[in-house]
Short mmCIF file of C-alpha atoms and ligand atoms in Angstrom, two decimals:
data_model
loop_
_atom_site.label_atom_id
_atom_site.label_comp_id
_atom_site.label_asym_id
_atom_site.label_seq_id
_atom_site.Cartn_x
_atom_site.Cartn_y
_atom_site.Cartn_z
CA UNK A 219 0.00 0.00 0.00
CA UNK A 220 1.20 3.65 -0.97
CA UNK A 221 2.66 5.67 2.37
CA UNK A 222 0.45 8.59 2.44
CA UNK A 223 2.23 11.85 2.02
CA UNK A 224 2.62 14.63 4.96
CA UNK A 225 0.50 17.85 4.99
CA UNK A 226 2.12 21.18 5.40
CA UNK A 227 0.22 23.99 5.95
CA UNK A 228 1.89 28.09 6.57
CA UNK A 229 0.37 30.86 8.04
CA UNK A 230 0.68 34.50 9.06
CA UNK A 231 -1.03 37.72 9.14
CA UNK A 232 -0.87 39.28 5.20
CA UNK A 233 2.80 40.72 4.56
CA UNK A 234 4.12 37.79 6.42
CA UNK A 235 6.17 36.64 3.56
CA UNK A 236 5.12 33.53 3.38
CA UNK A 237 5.24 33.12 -1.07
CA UNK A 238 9.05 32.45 -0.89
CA UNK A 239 9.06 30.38 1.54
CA UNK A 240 6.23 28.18 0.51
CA UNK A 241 7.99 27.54 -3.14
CA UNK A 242 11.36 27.30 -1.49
CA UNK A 243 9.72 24.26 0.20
CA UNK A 244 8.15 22.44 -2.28
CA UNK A 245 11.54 22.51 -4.46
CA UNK A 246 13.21 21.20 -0.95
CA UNK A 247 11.18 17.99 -1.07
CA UNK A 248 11.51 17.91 -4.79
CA UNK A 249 14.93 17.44 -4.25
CA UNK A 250 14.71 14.63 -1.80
CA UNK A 251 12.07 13.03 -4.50
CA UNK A 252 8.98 13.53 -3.02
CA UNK A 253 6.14 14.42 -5.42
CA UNK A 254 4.63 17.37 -3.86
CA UNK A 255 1.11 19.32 -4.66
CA UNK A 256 1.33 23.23 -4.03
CA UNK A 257 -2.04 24.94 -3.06
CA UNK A 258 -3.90 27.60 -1.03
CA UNK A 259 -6.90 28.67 1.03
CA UNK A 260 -9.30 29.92 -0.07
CA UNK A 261 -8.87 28.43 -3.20
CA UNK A 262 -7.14 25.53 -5.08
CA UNK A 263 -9.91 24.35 -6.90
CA UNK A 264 -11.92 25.57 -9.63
CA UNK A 265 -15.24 26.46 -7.35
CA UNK A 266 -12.62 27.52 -4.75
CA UNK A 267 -11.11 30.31 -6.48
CA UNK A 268 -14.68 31.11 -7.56
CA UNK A 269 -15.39 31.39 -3.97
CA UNK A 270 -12.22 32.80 -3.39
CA UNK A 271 -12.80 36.27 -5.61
CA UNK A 272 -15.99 36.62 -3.68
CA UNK A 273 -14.58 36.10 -0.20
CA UNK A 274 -11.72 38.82 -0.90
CA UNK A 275 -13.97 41.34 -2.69
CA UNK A 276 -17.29 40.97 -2.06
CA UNK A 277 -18.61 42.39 1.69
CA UNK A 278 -20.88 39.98 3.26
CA UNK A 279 -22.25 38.98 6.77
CA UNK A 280 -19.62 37.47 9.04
CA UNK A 281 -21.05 34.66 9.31
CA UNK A 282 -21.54 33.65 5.80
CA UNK A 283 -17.62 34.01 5.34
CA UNK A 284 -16.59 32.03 7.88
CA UNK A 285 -18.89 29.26 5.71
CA UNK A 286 -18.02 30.00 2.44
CA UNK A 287 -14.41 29.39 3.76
CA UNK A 288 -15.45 25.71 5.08
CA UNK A 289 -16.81 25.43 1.95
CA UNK A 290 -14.26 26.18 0.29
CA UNK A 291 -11.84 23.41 2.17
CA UNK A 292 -14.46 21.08 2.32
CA UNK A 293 -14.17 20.95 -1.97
CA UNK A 294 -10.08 21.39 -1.46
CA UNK A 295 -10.24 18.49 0.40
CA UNK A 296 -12.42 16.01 -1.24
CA UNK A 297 -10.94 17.34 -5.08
CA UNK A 298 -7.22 18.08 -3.79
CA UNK A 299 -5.97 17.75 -0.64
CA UNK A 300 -6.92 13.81 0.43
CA UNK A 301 -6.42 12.37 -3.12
CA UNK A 302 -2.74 13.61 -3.80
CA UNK A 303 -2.14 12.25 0.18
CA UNK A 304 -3.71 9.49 -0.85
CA UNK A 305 -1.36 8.56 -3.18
CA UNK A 306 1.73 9.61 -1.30
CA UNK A 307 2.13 13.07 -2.17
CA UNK A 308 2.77 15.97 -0.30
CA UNK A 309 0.51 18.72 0.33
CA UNK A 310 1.89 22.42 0.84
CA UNK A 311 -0.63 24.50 1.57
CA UNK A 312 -1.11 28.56 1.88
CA UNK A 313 -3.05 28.74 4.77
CA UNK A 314 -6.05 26.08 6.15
CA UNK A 315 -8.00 26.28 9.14
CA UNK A 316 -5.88 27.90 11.43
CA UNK A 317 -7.21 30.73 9.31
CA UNK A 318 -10.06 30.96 9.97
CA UNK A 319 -9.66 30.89 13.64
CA UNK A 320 -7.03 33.41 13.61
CA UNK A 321 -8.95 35.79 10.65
CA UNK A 322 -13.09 35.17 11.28
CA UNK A 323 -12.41 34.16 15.22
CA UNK A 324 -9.35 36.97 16.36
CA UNK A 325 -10.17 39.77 13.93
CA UNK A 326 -13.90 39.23 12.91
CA UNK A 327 -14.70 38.20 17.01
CA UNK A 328 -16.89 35.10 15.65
CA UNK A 329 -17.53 32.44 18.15
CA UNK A 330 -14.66 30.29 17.60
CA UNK A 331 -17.16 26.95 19.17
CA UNK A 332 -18.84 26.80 15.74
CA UNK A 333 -15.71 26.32 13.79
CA UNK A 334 -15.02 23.59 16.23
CA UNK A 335 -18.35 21.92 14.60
CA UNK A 336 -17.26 22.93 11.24
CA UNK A 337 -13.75 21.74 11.24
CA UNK A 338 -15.19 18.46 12.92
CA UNK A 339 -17.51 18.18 9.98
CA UNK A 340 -15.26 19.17 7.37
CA UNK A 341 -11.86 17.31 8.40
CA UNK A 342 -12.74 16.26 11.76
CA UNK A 343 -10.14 13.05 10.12
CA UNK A 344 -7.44 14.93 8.59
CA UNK A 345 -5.24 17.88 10.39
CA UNK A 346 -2.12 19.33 9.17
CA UNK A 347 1.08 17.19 10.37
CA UNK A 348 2.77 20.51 10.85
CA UNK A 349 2.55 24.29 10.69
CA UNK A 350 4.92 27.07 10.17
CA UNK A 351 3.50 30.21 11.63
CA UNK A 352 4.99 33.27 10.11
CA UNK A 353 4.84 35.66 12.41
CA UNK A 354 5.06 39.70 12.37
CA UNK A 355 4.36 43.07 14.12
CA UNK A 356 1.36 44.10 11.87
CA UNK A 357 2.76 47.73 11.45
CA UNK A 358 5.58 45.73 9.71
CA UNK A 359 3.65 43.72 7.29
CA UNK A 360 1.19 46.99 6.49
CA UNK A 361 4.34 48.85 5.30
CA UNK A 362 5.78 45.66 3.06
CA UNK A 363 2.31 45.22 1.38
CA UNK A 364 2.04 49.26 0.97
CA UNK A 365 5.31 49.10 -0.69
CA UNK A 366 4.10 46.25 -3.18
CA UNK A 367 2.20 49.68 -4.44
CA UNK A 368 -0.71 46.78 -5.81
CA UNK A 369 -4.92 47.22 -5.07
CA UNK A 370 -5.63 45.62 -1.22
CA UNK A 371 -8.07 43.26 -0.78
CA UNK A 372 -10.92 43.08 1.75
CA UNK A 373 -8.65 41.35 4.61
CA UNK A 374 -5.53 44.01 3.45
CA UNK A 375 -8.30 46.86 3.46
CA UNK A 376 -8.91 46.53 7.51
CA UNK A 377 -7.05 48.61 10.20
CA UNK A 378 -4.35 47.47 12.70
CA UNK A 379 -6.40 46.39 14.58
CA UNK A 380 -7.79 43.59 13.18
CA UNK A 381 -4.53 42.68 11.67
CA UNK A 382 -3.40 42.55 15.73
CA UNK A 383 -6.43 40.75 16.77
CA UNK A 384 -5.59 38.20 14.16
CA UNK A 385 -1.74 37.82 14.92
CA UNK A 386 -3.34 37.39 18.88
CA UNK A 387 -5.30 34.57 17.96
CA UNK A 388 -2.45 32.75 15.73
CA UNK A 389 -0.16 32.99 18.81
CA UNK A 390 -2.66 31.22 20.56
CA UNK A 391 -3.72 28.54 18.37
CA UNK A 392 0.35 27.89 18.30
CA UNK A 393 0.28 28.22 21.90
CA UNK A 394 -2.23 25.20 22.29
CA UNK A 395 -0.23 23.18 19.57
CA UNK A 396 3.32 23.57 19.85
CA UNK A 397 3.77 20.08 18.60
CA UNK A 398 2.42 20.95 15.57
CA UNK A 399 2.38 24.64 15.07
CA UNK A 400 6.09 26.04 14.47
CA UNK A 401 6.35 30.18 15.01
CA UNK A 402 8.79 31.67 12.01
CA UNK A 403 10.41 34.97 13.65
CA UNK A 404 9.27 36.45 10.14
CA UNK A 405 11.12 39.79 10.77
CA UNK A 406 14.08 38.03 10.19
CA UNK A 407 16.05 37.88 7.10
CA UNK A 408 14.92 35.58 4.21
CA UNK A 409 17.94 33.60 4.42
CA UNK A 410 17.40 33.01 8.51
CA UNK A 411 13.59 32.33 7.88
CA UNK A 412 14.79 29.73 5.36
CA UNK A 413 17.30 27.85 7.07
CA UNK A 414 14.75 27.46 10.03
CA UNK A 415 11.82 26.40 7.57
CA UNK A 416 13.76 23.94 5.59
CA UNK A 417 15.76 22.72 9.13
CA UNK A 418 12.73 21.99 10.82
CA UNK A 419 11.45 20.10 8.17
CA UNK A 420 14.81 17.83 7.39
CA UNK A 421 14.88 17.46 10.92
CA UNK A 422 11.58 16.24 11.07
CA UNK A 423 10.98 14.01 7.69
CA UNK A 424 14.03 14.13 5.16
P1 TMP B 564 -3.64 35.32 0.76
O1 TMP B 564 -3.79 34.26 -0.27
O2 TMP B 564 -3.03 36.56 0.28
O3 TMP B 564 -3.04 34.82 2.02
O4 TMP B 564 -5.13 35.85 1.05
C1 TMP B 564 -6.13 35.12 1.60
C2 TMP B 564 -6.89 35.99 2.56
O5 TMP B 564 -7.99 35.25 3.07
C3 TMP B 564 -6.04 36.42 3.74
O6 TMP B 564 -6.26 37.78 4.02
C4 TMP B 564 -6.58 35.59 4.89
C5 TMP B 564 -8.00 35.31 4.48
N1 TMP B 564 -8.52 34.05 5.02
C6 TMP B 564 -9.47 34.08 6.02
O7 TMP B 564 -9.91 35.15 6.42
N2 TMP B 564 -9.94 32.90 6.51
C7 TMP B 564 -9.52 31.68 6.06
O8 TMP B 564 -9.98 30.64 6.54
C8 TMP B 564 -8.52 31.67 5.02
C9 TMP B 564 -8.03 30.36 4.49
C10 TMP B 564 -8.04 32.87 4.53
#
């Protein structure tokens, strides 16, 4: 029977820097032969980027984001995610569910009990095998995505505040999981961030 792959998921406030270090991954395992399967939240399937326009553009009640992003994974999962781990890929993923606790439970102030009954219902089976938190003063990030000089989405468009509210709630979702959940000093330089990315994974798998 095929091993089934790992699942690695990164996350951070926006202007984390994650992009690099998400590719710089995937060509790591590459290297040591793995086949790997690079993806994101919301998104990686057809209907998910569909969903994935309206969640960053389109204003709509709280609520109904949080489920349009379970939506969203529950299609990732069942078109993306568990098939390529089926057959003994990897998964790198831009963000999962730690997102939505961090951005519709910190920033948005949602009850963070009903994602508990979502994420039961959507993956209640499958969790990431481990997490690299990029993590950043959001006055930091705010200045490198005003310097990227590009239109801001919804989630870019809201004030510090929520930005902090959201870096709160990561912090705590790493506190509860430090097995999992690995925090990336992401003020640090890209080299630094990368030797600690790519070391904890070697350390862990390679
Ligand atoms: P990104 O691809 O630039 O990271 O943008 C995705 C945005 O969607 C980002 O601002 C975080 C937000 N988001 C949520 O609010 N909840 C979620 O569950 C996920 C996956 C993303």
């Amino acid at each position: 029977m095929q091993k089934r792959g790992r699942f690695i998921t990164f996350e951070g406030i926006d202007g984390a820097g994650k992009s690099t270090h998400i590719a710089g991954t995937a060509e790591l395992l590459r290297q040591h032969g793995h086949s790997v399967v690079c993806t994101r939240e919301p998104g990686g399937t057809p209907l998910g980027e569909k969903l994935r326009e309206l969640l960053l553009h389109e204003r709509m009640h709280l609520e109904t984001e949080a489920l349009l992003m379970f939506a969203a994974r529950r299609e990732h999962l069942a078109e993306v995610i568990e098939p390529a781990l089926a057959r003994g890929e990897w998964v790198v993923c831009d963000r999962f569910s730690d997102a939505t606790y961090a951005y519709q439970g910190g920033g948005r102030g949602l009850d963070k009990t009903k994602f508990e009954a979502l994420e039961q219902w959507v993956h209640g089976h499958l969790h990431p095998d481990l997490t690299f938190l990029f993590d950043l003063a959001p006055a930091i990030a705010g200045e490198r995505i005003a310097a990227q000089g590009r239109d801001l989405d919804k989630f870019e468009q809201e004030r510090a505040d929520f930005h902090a509210r959201v870096r709160e709630a990561y912090l705590e979702r790493a506190a509860a999981a430090p097995q999992r959940i690995c925090v990336i000093d992401a003020g640090q330089s890209v080299e630094a961030i990368k030797a600690q990315v790519q070391g904890t994974i070697a350390n862990r798998y390679l």
